[in-house]
Every structure is written in structure tokens, then in C-alpha cells.
PDB file of C-alpha atoms and ligand atoms in Angstrom:
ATOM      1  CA  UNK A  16      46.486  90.543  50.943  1.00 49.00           C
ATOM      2  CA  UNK A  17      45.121  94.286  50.792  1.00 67.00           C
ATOM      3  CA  UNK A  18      47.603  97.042  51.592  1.00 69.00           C
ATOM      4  CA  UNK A  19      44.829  97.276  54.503  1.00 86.00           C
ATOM      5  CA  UNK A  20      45.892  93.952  55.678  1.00 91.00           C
ATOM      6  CA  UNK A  21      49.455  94.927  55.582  1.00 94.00           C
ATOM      7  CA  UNK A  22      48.753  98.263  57.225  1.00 96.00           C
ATOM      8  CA  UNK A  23      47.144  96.210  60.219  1.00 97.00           C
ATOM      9  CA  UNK A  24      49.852  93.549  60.485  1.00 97.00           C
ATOM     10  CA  UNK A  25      52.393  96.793  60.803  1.00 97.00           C
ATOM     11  CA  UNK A  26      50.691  98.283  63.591  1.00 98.00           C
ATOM     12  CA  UNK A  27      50.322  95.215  65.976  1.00 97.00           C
ATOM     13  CA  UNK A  28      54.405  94.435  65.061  1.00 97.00           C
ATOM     14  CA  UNK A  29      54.943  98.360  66.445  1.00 97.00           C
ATOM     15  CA  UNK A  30      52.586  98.223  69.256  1.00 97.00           C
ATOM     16  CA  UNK A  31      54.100  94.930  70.020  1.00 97.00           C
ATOM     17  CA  UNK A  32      57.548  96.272  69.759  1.00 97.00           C
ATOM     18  CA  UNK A  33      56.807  99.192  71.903  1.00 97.00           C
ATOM     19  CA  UNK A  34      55.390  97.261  74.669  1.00 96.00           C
ATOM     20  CA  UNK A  35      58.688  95.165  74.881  1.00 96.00           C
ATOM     21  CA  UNK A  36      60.398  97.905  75.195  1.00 97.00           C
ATOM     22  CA  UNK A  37      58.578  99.345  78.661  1.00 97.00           C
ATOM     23  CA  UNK A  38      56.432 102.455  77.052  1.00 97.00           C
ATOM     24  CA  UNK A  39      53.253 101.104  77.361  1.00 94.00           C
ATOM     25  CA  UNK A  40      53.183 100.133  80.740  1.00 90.00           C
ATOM     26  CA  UNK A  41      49.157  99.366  81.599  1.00 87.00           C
ATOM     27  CA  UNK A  42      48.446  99.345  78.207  1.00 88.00           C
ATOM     28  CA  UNK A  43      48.876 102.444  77.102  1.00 91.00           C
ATOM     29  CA  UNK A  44      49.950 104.400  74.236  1.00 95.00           C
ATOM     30  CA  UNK A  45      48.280 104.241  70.635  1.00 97.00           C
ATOM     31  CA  UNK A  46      49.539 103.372  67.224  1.00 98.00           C
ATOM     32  CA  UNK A  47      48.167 104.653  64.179  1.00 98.00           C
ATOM     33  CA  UNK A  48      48.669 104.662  60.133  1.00 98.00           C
ATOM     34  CA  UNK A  49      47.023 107.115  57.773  1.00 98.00           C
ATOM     35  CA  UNK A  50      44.303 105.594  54.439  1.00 97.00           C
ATOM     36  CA  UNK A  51      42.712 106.918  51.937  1.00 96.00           C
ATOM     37  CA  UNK A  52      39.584 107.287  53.786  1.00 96.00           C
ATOM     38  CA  UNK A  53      41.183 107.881  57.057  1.00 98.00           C
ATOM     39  CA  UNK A  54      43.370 105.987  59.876  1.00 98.00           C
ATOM     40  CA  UNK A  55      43.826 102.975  61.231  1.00 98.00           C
ATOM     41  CA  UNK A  56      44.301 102.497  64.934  1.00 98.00           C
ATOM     42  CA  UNK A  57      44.917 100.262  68.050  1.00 97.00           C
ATOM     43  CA  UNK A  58      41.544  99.763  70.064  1.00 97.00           C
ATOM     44  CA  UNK A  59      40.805 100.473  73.491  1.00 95.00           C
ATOM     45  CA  UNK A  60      41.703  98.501  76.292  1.00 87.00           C
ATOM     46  CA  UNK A  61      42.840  95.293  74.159  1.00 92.00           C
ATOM     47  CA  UNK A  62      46.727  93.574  75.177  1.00 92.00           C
ATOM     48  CA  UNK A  63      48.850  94.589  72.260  1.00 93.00           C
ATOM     49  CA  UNK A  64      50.119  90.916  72.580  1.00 92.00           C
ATOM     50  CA  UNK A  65      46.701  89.825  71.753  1.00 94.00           C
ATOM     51  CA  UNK A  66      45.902  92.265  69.520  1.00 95.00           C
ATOM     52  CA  UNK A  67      44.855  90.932  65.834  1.00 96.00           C
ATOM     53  CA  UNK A  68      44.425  92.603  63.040  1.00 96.00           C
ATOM     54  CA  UNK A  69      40.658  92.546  62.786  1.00 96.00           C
ATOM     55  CA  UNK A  70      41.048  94.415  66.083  1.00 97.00           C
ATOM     56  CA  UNK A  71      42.460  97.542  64.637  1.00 97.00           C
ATOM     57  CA  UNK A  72      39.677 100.198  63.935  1.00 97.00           C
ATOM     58  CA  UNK A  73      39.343 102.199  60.859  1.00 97.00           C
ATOM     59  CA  UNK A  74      37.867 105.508  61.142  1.00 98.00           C
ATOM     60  CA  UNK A  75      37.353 108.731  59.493  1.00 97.00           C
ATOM     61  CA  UNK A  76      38.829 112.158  59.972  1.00 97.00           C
ATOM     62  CA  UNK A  77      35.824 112.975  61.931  1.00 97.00           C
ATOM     63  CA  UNK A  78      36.218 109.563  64.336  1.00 96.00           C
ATOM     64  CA  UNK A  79      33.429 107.715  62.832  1.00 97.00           C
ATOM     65  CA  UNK A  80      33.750 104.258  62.458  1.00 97.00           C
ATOM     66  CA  UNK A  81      34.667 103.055  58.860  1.00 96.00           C
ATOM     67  CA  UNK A  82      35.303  99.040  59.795  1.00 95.00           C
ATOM     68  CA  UNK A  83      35.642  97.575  63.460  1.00 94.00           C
ATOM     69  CA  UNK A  84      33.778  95.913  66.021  1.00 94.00           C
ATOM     70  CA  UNK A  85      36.131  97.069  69.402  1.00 96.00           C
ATOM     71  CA  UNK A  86      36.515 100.839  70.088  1.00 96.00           C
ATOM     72  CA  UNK A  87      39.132 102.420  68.898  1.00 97.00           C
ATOM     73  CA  UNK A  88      41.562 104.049  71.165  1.00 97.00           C
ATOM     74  CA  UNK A  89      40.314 106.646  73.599  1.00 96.00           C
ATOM     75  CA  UNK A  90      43.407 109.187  72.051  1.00 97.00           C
ATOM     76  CA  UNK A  91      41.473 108.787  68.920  1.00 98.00           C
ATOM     77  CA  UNK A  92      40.993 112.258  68.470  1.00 98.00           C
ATOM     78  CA  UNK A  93      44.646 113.400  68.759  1.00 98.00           C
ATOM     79  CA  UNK A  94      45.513 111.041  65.838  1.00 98.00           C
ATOM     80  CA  UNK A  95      42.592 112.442  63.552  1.00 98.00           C
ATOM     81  CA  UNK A  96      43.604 116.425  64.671  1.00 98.00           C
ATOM     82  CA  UNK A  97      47.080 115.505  63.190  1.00 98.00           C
ATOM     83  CA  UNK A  98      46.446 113.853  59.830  1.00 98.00           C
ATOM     84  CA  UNK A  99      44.144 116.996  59.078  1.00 98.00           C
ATOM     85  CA  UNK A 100      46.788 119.049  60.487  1.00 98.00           C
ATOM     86  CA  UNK A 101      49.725 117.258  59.024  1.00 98.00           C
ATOM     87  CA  UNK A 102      49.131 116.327  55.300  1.00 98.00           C
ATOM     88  CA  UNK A 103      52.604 114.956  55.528  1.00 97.00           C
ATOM     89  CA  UNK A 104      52.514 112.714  58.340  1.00 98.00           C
ATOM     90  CA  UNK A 105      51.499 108.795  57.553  1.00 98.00           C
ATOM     91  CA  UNK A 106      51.695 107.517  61.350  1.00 98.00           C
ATOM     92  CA  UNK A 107      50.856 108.589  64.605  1.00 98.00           C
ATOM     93  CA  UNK A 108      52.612 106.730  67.851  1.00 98.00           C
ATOM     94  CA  UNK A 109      51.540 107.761  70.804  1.00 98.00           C
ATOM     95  CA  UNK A 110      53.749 106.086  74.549  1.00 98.00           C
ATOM     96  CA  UNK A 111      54.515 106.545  78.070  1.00 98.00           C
ATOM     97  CA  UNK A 112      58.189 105.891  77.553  1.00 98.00           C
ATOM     98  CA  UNK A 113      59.281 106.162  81.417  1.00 98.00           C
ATOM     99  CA  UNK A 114      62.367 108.748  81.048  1.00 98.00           C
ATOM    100  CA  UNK A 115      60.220 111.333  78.565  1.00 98.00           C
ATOM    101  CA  UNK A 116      57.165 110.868  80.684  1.00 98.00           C
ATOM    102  CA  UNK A 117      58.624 111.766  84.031  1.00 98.00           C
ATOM    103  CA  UNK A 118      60.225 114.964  82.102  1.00 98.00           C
ATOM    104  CA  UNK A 119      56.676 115.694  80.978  1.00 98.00           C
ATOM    105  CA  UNK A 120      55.273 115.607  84.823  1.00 98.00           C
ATOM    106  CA  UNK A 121      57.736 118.640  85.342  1.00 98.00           C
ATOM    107  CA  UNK A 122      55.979 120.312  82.651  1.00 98.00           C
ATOM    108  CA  UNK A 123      59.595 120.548  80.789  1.00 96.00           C
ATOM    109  CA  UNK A 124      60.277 119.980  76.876  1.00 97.00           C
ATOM    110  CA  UNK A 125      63.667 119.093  76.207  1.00 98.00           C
ATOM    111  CA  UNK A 126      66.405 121.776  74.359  1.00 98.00           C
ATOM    112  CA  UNK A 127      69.531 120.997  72.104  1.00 98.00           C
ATOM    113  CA  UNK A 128      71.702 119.556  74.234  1.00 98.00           C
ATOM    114  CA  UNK A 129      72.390 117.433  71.997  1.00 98.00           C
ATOM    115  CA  UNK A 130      72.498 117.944  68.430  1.00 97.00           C
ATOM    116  CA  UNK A 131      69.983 115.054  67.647  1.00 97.00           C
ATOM    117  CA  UNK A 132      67.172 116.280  68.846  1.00 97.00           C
ATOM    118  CA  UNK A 133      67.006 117.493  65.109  1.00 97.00           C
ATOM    119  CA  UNK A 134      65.186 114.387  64.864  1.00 96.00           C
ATOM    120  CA  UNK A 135      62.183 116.232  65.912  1.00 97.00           C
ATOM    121  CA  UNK A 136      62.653 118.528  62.886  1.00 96.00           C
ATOM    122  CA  UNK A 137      63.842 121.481  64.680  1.00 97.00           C
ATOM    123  CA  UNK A 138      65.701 122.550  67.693  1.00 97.00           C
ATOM    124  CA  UNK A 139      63.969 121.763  70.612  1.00 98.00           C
ATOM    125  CA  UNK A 140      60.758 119.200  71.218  1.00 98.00           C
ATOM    126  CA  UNK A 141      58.394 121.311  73.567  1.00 98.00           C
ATOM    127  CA  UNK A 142      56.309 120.145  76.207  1.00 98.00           C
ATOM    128  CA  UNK A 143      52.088 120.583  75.466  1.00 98.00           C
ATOM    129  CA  UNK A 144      50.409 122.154  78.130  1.00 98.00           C
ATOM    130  CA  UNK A 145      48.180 120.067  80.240  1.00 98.00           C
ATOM    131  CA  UNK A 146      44.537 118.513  79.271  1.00 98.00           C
ATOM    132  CA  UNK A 147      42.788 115.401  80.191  1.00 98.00           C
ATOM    133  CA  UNK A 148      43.390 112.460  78.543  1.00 97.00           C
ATOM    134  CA  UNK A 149      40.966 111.660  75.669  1.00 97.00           C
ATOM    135  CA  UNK A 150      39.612 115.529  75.036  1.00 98.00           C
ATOM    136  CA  UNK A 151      39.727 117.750  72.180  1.00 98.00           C
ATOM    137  CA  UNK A 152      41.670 119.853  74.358  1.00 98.00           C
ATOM    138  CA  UNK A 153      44.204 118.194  74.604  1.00 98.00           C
ATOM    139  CA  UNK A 154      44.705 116.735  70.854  1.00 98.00           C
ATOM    140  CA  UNK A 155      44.295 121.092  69.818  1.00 98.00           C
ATOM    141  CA  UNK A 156      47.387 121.324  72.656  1.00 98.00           C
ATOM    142  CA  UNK A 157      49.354 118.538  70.897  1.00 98.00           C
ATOM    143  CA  UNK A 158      48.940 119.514  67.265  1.00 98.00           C
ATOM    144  CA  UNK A 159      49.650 123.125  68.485  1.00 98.00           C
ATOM    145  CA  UNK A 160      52.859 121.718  70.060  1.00 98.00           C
ATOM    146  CA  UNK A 161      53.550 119.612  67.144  1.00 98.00           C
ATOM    147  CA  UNK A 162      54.016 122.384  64.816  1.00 98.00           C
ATOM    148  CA  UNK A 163      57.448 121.954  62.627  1.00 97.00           C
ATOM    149  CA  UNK A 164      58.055 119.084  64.830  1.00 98.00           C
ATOM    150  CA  UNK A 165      57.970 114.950  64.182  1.00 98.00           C
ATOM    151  CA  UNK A 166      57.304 114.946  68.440  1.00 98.00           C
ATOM    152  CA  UNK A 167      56.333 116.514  71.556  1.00 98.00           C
ATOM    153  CA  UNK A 168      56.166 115.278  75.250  1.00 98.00           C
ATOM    154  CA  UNK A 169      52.290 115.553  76.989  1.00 98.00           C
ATOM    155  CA  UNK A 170      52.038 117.675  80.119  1.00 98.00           C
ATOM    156  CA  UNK A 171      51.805 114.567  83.175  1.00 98.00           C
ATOM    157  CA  UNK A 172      51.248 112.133  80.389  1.00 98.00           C
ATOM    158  CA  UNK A 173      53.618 110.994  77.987  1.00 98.00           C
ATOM    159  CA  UNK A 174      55.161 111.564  74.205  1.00 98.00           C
ATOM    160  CA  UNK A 175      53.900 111.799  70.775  1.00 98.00           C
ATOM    161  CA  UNK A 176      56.001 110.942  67.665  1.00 98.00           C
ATOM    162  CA  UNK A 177      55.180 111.432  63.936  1.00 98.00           C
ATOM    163  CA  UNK A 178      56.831 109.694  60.708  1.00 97.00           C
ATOM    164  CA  UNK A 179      55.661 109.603  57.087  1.00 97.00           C
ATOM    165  CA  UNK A 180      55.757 105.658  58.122  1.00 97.00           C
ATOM    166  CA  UNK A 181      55.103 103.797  60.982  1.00 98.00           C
ATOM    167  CA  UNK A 182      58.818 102.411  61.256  1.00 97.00           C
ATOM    168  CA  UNK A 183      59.967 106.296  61.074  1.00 97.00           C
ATOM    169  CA  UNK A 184      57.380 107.563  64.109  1.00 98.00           C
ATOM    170  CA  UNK A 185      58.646 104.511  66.201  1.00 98.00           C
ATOM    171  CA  UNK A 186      62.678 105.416  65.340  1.00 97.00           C
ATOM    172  CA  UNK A 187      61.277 109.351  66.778  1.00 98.00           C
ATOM    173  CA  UNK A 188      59.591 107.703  69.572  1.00 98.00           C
ATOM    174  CA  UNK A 189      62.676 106.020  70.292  1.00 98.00           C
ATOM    175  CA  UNK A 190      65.106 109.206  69.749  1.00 98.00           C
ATOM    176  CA  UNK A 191      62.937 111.133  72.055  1.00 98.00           C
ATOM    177  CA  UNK A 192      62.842 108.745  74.836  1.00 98.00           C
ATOM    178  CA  UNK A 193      67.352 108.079  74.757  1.00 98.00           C
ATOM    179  CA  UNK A 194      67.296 112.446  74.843  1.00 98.00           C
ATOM    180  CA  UNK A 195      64.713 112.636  77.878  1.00 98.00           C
ATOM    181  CA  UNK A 196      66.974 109.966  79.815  1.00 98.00           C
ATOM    182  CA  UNK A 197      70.356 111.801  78.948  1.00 98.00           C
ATOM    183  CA  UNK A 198      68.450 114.807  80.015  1.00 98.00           C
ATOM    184  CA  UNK A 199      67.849 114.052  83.105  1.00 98.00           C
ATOM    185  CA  UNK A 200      70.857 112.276  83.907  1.00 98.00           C
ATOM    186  CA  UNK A 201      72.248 115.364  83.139  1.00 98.00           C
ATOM    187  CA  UNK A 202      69.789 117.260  85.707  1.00 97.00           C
ATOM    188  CA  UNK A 203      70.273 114.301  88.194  1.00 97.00           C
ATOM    189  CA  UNK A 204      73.924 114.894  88.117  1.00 98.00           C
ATOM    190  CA  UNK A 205      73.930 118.580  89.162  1.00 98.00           C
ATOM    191  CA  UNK A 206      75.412 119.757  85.573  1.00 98.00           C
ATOM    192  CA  UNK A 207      73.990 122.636  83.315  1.00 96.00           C
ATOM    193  CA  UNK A 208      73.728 121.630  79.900  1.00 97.00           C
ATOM    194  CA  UNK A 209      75.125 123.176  77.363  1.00 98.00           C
ATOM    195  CA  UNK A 210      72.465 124.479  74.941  1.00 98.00           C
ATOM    196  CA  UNK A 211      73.573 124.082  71.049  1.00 98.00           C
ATOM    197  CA  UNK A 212      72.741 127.685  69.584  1.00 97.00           C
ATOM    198  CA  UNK A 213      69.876 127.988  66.958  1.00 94.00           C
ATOM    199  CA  UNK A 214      72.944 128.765  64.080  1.00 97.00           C
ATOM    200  CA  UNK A 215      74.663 125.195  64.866  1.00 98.00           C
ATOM    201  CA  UNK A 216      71.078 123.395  65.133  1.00 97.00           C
ATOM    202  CA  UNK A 217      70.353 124.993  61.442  1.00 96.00           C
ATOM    203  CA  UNK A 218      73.807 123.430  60.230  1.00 96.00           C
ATOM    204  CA  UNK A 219      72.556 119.948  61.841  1.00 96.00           C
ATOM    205  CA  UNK A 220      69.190 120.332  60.500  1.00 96.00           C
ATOM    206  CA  UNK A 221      71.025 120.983  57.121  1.00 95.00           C
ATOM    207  CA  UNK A 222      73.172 117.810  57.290  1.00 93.00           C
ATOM    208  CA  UNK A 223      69.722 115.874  58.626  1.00 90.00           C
ATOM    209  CA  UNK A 224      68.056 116.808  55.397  1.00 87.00           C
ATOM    210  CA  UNK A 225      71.278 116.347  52.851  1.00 84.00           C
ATOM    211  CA  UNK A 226      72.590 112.876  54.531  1.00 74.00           C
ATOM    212  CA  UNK A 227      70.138 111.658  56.973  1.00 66.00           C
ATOM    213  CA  UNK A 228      71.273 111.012  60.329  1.00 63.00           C
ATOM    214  CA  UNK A 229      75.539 109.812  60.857  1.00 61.00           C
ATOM    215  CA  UNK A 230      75.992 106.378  61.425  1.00 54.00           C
TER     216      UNK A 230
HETATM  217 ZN1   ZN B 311      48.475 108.271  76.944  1.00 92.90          ZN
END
């Protein structure tokens, strides 16, 4: 088995996984892993459940096609702005996790009200401004959006999340969709949140980068 191969299997078990959990509803979203010659990613249109791994695409930075018969995901062109952006960043997820996409149809990003949204690398994950699905507008928005951050929510559309693997992007994905709920229960309930200052969030990020996260 090529580390291809493996590379393929990984991104049908996350897709998969990320469907089960509800943030992919109509099949969307878009998983992606970073090669030597470019990315790997979901195609267009295809039921993660039936996805295989001949499915997956592999193109170049530039989106042309290296191997794959199916088209590759019509967000194909926020994944390639990113790994030429991001020399760091090994996978792309990309979801409509329901609690972080409704906070993205108000336009809002989410601040540190709680101390781990230093899981996005600093102290707040911002909200891109608004471009159609698919453009190069919006994947310039996003990687603007994304800078010093593993994740931003999409204007009326949904999250991205970074990792230098796939299981890492998925665990931000995840982290960014428990703050967006807790944020808006927090709205829901008629309380004002109480913002962590930028001197505590430095401490956090400090103990994020000595220990890792607690627990
Ligand atoms: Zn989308």
C-alpha cells in the first residue's frame, strides 16, 4: 500500500465520520490532505458513504487534475489557496456543522468566551465575508480570514478547519462547532458573555503550545 493509498483511506474514514455526526447535511463539506505534488480531495456530488478511494481526486496547486476520473469538489479552489498560503497546514476540512453555520448566517465570528477557542491558534475565529460558493472570491476571503488561525466560519455558509493532519483539522472542526453552540446558547439565553482579555488568551495560548490542551 502507497502512502497515497493510505492518504485516501483517511479521507473517506473523516468524511465518513463527519457525516455521522450531522455537518454535511446534503452532502456537503470537503475533505482534503496535502502530497508532494499537491492535494487530495473528496469529489463532487458523490455519498461519502459510498465514497472509495479511487474516488478521491488528486490535483495540483493550480486545480489540474493529477489522477481521477470524478470531479473533484466544487470548493476545490479554497483547499489549493490554503496549501500555497499555509506551508504548514497538511489538511483542509471544510462542513456545515449546524450550530457554527447558523452563527455564520448572522455574519458573526465567535470571541473568547471561552478560553478554548485557542484551538484556532489565537483569540478569536472570525467570520469571512460573503462570496459564492465555489469562486476565487471566496477561497481569497477564507485564506484572508484564516490568517494565524487553524479555522474560520463562511459568511451564510459554513466552517473551515486546518490541522497539520487530517485527524487534527477534524478535532478543530469539532472544537469550533461545541464553541458556536455554547455561543449561542449563551445569546439565546439573554446573557452577555464575558470576553477573556487578549493578556489571559496569550497565557492560554502559552499553556496550548507548552502542554497541549488539559484533559
Ligand atoms: Zn460548503
Amino acid at each position: 500500500m502507497t502512502a497515497t493509498s493510505d492518504t485516501r483511506r483517511a479521507i473517506i474514514r473523516i468524511a465518513q465520520e463527519m457525516d455521522r455526526l450531522g455537518f454535511a447535511p446534503s452532502k456537503s463539506g470537503n475533505v482534503s490532505a496535502r502530497t508532494p505534488q499537491g492535494f487530495l480531495v473528496t469529489p463532487s456530488a458523490l455519498p461519502y458513504a459510498r465514497t472509495k478511494p479511487a474516488d478521491i481526486v488528486h490535483l495540483d496547486l493550480d486545480g489540474k487534475i493529477i489522477a481521477g476520473k470524478r470531479p473533484p469538489s466544487s470548493e476545490w479552489r479554497f483547499h489549493a489557496a490554503i496549501y500555497r498560503a499555509r506551508p504548514e497546514v497538511n489538511a483542509v476540512m471544510h462542513n456545515h456543522s449546524p450550530r457554527a453555520t447558523a452563527l455564520s448566517c448572522a455574519r458573526r465570528g465567535i470571541p473568547a468566551f471561552h478560553y478554548m477557542i485557542a484551538i484556532s491558534g489565537g483569540h478569536n475565529i472570525r467570520c469571512a465575508s460573503y462570496a459564492t460558493f465555489g469562486t476565487q472570491d471566496l477561497a481569497d476571503r477564507a485564506v484572508c480570514a484564516l490568517r494565524d488561525r487553524t479555522a474560520t466560519l463562511l459568511a451564510n455558509h459554513g466552517v473551515i478547519a486546518l490541522g497539520t493532519t487530517l485527524d487534527a483539522a477534524f478535532a478543530v472542526a469539532k472544537e469550533v462547532e461545541n464553541l458556536a453552540g455554547q455561543y449561542l446558547d449563551i445569546l439565546a439565553a439573554g446573557l452577555e458573555p464575558v470576553i477573556l482579555d487578549k493578556t489571559e488568551m496569550k497565557r492560554v495560548l502559552a499553556q496550548f503550545a507548552t502542554y497541549g490542551r488539559e484533559g
